CSV table of C-alpha atoms in Angstrom, one decimal:
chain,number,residue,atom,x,y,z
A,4,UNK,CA,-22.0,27.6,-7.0
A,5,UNK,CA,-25.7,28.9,-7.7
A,6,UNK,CA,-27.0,25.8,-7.0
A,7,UNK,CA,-25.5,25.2,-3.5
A,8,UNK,CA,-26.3,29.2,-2.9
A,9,UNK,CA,-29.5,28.7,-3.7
A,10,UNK,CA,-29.8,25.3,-1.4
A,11,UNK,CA,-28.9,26.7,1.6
A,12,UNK,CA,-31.6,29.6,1.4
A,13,UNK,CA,-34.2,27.1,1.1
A,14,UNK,CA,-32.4,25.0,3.8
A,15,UNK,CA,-32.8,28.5,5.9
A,16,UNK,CA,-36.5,28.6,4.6
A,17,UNK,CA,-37.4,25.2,5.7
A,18,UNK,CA,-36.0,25.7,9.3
A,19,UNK,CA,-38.0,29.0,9.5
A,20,UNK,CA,-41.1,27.0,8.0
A,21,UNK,CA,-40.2,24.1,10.6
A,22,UNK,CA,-40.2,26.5,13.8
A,23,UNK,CA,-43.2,28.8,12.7
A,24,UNK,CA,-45.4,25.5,13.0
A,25,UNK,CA,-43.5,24.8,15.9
A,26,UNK,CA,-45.2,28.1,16.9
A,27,UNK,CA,-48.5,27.1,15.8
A,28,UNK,CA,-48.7,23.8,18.2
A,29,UNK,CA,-47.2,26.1,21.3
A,30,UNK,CA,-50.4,28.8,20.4
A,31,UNK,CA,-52.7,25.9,21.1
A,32,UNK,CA,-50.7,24.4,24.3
A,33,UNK,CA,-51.2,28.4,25.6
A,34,UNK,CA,-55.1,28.1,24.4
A,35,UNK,CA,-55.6,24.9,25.5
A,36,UNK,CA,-53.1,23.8,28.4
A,37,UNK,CA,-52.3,19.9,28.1
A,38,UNK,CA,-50.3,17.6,30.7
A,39,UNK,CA,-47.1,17.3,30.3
A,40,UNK,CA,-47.6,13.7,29.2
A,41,UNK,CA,-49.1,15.0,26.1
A,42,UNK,CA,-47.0,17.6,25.4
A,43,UNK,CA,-43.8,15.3,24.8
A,44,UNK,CA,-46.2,13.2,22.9
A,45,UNK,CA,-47.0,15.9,20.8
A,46,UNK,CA,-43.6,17.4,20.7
A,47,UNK,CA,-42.5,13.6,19.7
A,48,UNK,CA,-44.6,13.3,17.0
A,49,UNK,CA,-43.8,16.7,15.5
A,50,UNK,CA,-40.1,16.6,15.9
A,51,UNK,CA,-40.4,13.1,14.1
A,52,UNK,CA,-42.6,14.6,11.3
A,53,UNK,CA,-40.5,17.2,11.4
A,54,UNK,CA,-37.0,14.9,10.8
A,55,UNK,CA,-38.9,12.5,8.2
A,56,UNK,CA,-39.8,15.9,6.1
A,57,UNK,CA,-36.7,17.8,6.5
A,58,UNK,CA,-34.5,14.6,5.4
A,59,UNK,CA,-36.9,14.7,2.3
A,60,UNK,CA,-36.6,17.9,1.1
A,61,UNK,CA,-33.1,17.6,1.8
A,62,UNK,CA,-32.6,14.8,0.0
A,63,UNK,CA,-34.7,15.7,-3.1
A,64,UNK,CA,-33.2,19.2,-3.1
A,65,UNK,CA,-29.8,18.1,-3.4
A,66,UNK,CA,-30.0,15.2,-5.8
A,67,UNK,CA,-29.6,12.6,-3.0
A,68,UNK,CA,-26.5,14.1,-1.1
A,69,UNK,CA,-26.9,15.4,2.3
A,70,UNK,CA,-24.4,18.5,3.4
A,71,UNK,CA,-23.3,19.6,6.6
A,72,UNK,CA,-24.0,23.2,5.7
A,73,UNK,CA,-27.7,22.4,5.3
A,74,UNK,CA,-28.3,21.2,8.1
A,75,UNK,CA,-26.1,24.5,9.6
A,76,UNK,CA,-28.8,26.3,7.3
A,77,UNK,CA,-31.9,24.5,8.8
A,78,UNK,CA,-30.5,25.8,12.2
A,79,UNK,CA,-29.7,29.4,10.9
A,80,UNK,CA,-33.0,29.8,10.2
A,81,UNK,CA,-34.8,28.2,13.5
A,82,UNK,CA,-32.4,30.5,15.5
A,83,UNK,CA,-33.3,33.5,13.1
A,84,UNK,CA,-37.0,33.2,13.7
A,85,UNK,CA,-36.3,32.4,17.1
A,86,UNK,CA,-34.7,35.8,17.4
A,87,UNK,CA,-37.1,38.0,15.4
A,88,UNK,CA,-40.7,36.6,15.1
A,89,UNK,CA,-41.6,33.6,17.2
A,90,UNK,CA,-42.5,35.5,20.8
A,91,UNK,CA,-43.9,38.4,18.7
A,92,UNK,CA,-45.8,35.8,16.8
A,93,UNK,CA,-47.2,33.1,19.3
A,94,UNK,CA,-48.2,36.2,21.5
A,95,UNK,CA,-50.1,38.2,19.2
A,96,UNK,CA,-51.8,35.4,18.0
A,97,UNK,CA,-52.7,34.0,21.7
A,98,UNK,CA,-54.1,37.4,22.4
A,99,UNK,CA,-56.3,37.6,19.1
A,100,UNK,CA,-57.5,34.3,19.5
A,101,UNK,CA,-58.8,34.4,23.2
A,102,UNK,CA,-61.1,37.2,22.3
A,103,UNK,CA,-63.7,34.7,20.0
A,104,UNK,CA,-62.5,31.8,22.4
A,105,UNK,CA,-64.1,33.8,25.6
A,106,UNK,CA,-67.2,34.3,23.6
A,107,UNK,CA,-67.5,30.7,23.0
A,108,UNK,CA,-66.7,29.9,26.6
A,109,UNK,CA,-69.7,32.2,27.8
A,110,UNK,CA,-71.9,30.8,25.1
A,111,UNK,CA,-71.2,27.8,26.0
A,112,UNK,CA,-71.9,28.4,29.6
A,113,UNK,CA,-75.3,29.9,29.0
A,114,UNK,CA,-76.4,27.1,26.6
A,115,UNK,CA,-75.6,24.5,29.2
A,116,UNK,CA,-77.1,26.2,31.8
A,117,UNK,CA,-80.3,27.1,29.7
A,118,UNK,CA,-80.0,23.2,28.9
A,119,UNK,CA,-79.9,22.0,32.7
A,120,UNK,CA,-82.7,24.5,33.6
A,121,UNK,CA,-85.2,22.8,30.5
A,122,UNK,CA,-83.7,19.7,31.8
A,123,UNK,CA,-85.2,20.0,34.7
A,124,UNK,CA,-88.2,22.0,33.7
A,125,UNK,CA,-88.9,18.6,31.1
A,126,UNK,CA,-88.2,16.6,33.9
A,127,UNK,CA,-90.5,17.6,36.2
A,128,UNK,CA,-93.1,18.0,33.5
A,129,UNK,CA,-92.4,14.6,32.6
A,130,UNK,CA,-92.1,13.1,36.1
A,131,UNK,CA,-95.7,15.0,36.9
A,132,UNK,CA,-97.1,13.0,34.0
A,133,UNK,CA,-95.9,9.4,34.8
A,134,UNK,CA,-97.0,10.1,38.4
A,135,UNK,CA,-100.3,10.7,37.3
A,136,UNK,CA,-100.7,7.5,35.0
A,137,UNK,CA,-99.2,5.4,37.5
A,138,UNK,CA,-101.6,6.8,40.4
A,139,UNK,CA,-104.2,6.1,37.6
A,140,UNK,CA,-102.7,2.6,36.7
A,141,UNK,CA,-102.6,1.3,40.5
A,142,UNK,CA,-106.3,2.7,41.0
A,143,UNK,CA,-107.5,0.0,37.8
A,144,UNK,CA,-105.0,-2.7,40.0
A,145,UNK,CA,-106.9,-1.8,43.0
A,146,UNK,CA,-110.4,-2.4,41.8
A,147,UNK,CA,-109.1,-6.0,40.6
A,148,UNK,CA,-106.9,-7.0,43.7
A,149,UNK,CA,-110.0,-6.2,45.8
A,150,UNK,CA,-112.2,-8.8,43.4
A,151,UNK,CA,-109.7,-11.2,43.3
A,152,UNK,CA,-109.7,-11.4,47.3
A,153,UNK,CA,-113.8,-12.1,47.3
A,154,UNK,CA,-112.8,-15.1,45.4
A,155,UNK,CA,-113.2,-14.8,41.7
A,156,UNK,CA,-110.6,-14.5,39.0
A,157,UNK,CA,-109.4,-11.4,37.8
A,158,UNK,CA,-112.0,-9.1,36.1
A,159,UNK,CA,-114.9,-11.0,37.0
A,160,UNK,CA,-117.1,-10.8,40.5
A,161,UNK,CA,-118.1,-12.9,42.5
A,162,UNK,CA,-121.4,-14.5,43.3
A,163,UNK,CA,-123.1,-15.4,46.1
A,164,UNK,CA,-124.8,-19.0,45.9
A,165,UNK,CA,-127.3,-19.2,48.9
């Protein structure tokens, strides 16, 4: 009688333990908003994980059998946190954690828009520079179109023979 006592409190455990990390991904779907798409992929994937461990623990908590009343217990225990700590929980936490996340935001902001403004400040500085050695470049080319077009080859002049 111990024994099964005993199981179905950590069958309660487990379904509080299964909902508070339910809480954890719906903090970060209120932090970070998703589509919809990937919030049934994510719910999906946890509910799976969530099945795959619970059966486990099950399983290897009960020498291989599986009861009704655990699974009653797993439930007790979602629907207990449910009732008592999840809102207080997820809200608390959203509010803590968009205080650092706004400061991040605005650093953010300012970094990129300190990064644009060098951006462009290099950029010009830059552009000023290959200007200048193309100008220069297409003054040499000038000098050698104009001695090619007297009739010598490139880099040399030409004669006259009279």
């Amino acid at each position: 009688m111990d024994h099964e006592l005993f199981f179905f409190f950590q069958a309660v455990f487990w379904g509080v333990i299964l909902l508070f990390f339910y809480d954890l991904l719906r903090i970060g779907r209120r932090l970070f908003p998703r589509r919809a798409f990937f919030v049934s992929l994510e719910d999906l994937l946890y509910w799976s994980f969530a099945g795959v461990f619970l059966f486990g623990k099950m399983y290897q908590a009960n020498e291989g059998r599986l009861r009704a009343y655990a699974v009653i217990a797993v439930l007790l225990g979602m629907v207990i946190y449910a009732g008592t700590l999840s809102s207080k929980i997820v809200s608390v936490s959203v509010k803590i954690l968009r205080v650092p996340l706004k400061f991040l935001v605005s650093l953010e902001k300012r970094l990129l828009f300190a990064a644009r403004h060098c951006k462009i400040f290099i950029s010009k500085k830059v552009t000023k520079k290959i200007t200048s050695r193309l100008r220069a470049a297409g003054r040499r080319l000038k000098g050698r179109v104009h001695t090619r077009q007297r009739g010598g080859a490139v880099g040399e002049k030409s004669e006259d023979k009279t």
